PDB file of N, CA and C in Angstrom:
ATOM      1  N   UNK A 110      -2.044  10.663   6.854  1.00  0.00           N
ATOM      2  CA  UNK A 110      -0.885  11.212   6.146  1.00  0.00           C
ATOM      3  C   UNK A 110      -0.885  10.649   4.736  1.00  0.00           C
ATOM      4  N   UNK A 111      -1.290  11.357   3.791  1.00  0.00           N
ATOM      5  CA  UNK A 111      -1.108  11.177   2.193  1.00  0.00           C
ATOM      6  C   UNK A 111       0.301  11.086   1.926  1.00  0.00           C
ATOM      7  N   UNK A 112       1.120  10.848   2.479  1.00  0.00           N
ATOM      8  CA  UNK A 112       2.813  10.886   1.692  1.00  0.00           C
ATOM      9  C   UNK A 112       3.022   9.232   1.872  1.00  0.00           C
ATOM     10  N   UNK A 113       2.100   8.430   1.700  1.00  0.00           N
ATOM     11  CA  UNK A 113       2.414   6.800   1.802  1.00  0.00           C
ATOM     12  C   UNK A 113       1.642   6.455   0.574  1.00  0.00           C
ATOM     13  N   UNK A 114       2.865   5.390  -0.345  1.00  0.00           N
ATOM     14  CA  UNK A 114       2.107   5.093  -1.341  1.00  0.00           C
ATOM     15  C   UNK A 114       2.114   3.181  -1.490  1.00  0.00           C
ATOM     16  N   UNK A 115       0.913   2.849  -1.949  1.00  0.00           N
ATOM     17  CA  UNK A 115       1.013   1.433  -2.264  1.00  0.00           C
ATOM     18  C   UNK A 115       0.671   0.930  -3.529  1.00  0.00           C
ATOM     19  N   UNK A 116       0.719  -0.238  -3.490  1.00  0.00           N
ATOM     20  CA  UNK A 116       0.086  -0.613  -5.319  1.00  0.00           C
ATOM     21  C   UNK A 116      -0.604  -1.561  -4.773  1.00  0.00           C
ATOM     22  N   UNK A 117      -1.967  -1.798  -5.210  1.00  0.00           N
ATOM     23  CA  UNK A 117      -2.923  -2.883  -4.793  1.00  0.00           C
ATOM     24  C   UNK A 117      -1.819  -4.050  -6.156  1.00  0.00           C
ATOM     25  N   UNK A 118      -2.288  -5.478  -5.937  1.00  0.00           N
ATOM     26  CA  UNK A 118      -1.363  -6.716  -6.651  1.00  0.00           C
ATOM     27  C   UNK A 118      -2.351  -7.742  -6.871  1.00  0.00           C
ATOM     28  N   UNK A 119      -3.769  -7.507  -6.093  1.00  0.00           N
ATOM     29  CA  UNK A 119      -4.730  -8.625  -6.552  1.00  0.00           C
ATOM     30  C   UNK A 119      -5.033  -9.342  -5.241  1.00  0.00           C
ATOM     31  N   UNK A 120      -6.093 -10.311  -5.319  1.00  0.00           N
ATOM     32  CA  UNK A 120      -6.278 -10.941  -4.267  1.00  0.00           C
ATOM     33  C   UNK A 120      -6.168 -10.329  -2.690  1.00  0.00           C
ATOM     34  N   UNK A 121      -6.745  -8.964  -2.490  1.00  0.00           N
ATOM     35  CA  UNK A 121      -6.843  -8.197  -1.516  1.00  0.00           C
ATOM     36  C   UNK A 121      -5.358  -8.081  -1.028  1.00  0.00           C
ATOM     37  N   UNK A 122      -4.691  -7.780  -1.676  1.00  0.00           N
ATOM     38  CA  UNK A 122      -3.103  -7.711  -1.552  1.00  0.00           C
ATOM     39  C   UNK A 122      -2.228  -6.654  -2.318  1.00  0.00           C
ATOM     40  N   UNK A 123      -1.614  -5.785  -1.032  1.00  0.00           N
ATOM     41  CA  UNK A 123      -1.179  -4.265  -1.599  1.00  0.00           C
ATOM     42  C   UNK A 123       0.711  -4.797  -1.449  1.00  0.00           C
ATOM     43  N   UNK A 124       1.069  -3.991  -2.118  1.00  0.00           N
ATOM     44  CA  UNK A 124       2.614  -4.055  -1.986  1.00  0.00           C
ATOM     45  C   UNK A 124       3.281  -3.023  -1.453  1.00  0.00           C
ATOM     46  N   UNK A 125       3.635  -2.281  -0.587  1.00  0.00           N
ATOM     47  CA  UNK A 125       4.036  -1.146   0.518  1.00  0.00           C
ATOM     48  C   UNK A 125       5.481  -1.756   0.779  1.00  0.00           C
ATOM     49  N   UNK A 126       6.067  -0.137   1.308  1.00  0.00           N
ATOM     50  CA  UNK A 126       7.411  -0.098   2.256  1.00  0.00           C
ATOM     51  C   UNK A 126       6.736   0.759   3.358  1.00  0.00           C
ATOM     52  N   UNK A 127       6.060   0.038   4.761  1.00  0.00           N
ATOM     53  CA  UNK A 127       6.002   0.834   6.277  1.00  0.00           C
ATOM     54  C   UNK A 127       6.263   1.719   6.393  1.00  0.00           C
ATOM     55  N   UNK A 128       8.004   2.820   6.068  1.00  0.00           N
ATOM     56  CA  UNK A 128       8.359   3.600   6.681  1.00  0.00           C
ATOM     57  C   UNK A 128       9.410   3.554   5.562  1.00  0.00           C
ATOM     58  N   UNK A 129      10.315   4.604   5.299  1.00  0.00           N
ATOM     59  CA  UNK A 129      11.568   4.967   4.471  1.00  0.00           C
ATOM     60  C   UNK A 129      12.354   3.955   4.831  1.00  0.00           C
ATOM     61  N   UNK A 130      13.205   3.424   4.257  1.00  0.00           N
ATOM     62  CA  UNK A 130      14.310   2.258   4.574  1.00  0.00           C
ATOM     63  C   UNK A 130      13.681   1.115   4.364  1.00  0.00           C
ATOM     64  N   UNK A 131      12.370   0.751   4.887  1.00  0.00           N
ATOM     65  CA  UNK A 131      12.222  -0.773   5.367  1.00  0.00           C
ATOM     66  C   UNK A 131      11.751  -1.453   4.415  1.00  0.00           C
ATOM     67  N   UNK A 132      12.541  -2.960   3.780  1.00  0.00           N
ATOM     68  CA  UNK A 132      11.540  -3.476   2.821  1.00  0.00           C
ATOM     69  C   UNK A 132      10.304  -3.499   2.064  1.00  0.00           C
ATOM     70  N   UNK A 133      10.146  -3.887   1.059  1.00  0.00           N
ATOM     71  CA  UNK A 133       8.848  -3.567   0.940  1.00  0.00           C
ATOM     72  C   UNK A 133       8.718  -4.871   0.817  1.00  0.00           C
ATOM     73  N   UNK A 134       6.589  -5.275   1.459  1.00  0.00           N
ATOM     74  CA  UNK A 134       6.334  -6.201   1.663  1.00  0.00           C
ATOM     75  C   UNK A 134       4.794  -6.408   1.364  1.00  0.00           C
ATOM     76  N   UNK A 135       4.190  -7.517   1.681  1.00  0.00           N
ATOM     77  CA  UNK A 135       2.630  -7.798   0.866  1.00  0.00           C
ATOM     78  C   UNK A 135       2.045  -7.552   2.565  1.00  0.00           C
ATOM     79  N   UNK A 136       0.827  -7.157   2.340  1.00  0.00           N
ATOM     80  CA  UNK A 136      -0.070  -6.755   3.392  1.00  0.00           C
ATOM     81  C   UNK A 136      -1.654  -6.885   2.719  1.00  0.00           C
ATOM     82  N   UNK A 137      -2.349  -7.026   3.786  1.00  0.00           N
ATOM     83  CA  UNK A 137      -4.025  -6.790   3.171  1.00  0.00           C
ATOM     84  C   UNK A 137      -4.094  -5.390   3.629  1.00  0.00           C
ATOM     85  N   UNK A 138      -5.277  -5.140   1.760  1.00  0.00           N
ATOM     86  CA  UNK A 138      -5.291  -4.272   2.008  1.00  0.00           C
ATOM     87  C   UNK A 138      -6.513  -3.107   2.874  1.00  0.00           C
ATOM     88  N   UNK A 139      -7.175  -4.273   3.411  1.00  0.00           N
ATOM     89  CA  UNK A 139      -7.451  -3.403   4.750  1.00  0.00           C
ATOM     90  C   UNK A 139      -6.650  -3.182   6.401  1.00  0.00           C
ATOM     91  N   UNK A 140      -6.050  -3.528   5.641  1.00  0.00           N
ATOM     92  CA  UNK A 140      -4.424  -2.869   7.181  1.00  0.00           C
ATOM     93  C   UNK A 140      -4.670  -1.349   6.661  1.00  0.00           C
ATOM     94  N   UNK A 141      -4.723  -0.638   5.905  1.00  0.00           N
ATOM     95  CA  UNK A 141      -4.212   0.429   5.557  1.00  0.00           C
ATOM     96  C   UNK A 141      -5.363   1.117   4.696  1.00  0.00           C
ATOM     97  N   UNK A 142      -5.640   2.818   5.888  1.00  0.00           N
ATOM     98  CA  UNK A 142      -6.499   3.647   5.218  1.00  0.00           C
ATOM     99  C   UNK A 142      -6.500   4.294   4.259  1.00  0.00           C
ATOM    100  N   UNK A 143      -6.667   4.184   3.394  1.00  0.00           N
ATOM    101  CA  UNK A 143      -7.333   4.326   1.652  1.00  0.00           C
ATOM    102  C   UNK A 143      -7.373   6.248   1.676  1.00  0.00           C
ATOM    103  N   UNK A 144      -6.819   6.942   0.899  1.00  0.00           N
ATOM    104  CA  UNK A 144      -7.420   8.100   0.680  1.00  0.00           C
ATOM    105  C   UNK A 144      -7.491   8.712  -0.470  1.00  0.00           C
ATOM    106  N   UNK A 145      -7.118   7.803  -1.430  1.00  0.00           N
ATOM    107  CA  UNK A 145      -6.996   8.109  -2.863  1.00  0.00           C
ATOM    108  C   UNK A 145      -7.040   7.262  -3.870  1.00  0.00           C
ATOM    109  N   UNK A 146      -7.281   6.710  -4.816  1.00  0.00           N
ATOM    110  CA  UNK A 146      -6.930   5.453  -5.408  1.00  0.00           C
ATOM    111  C   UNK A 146      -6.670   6.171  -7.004  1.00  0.00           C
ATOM    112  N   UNK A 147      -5.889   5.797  -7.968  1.00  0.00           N
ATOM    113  CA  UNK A 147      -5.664   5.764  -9.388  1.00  0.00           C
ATOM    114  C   UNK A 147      -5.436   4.793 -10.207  1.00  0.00           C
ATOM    115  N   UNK A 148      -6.022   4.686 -10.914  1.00  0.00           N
ATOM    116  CA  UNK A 148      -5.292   3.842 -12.140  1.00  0.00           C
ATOM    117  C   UNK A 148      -4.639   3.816 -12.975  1.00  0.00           C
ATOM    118  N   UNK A 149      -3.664   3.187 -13.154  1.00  0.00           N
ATOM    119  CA  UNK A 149      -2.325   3.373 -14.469  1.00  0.00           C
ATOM    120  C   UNK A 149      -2.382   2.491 -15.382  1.00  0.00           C
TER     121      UNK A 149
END
């Protein structure tokens, strides 16, 4: 599902909210399948 977005932060470390509502929190970022990447 492409409707999940994260920001990679460095040190193999993405910044995500799980699901609508829930905090957002630091995770590695191989927890989570990749299907797009950009740079800003």
């Amino acid at each position: 599902d492409a409707s999940h977005v994260g920001m990679y932060v460095g040190n193999g470390q993405v910044i995500h909210a799980p699901y609508p509502g829930a905090p957002v929190r630091h995770d590695p970022v191989g927890m989570m399948p990749i299907s797009s990447v950009t740079r800003v």
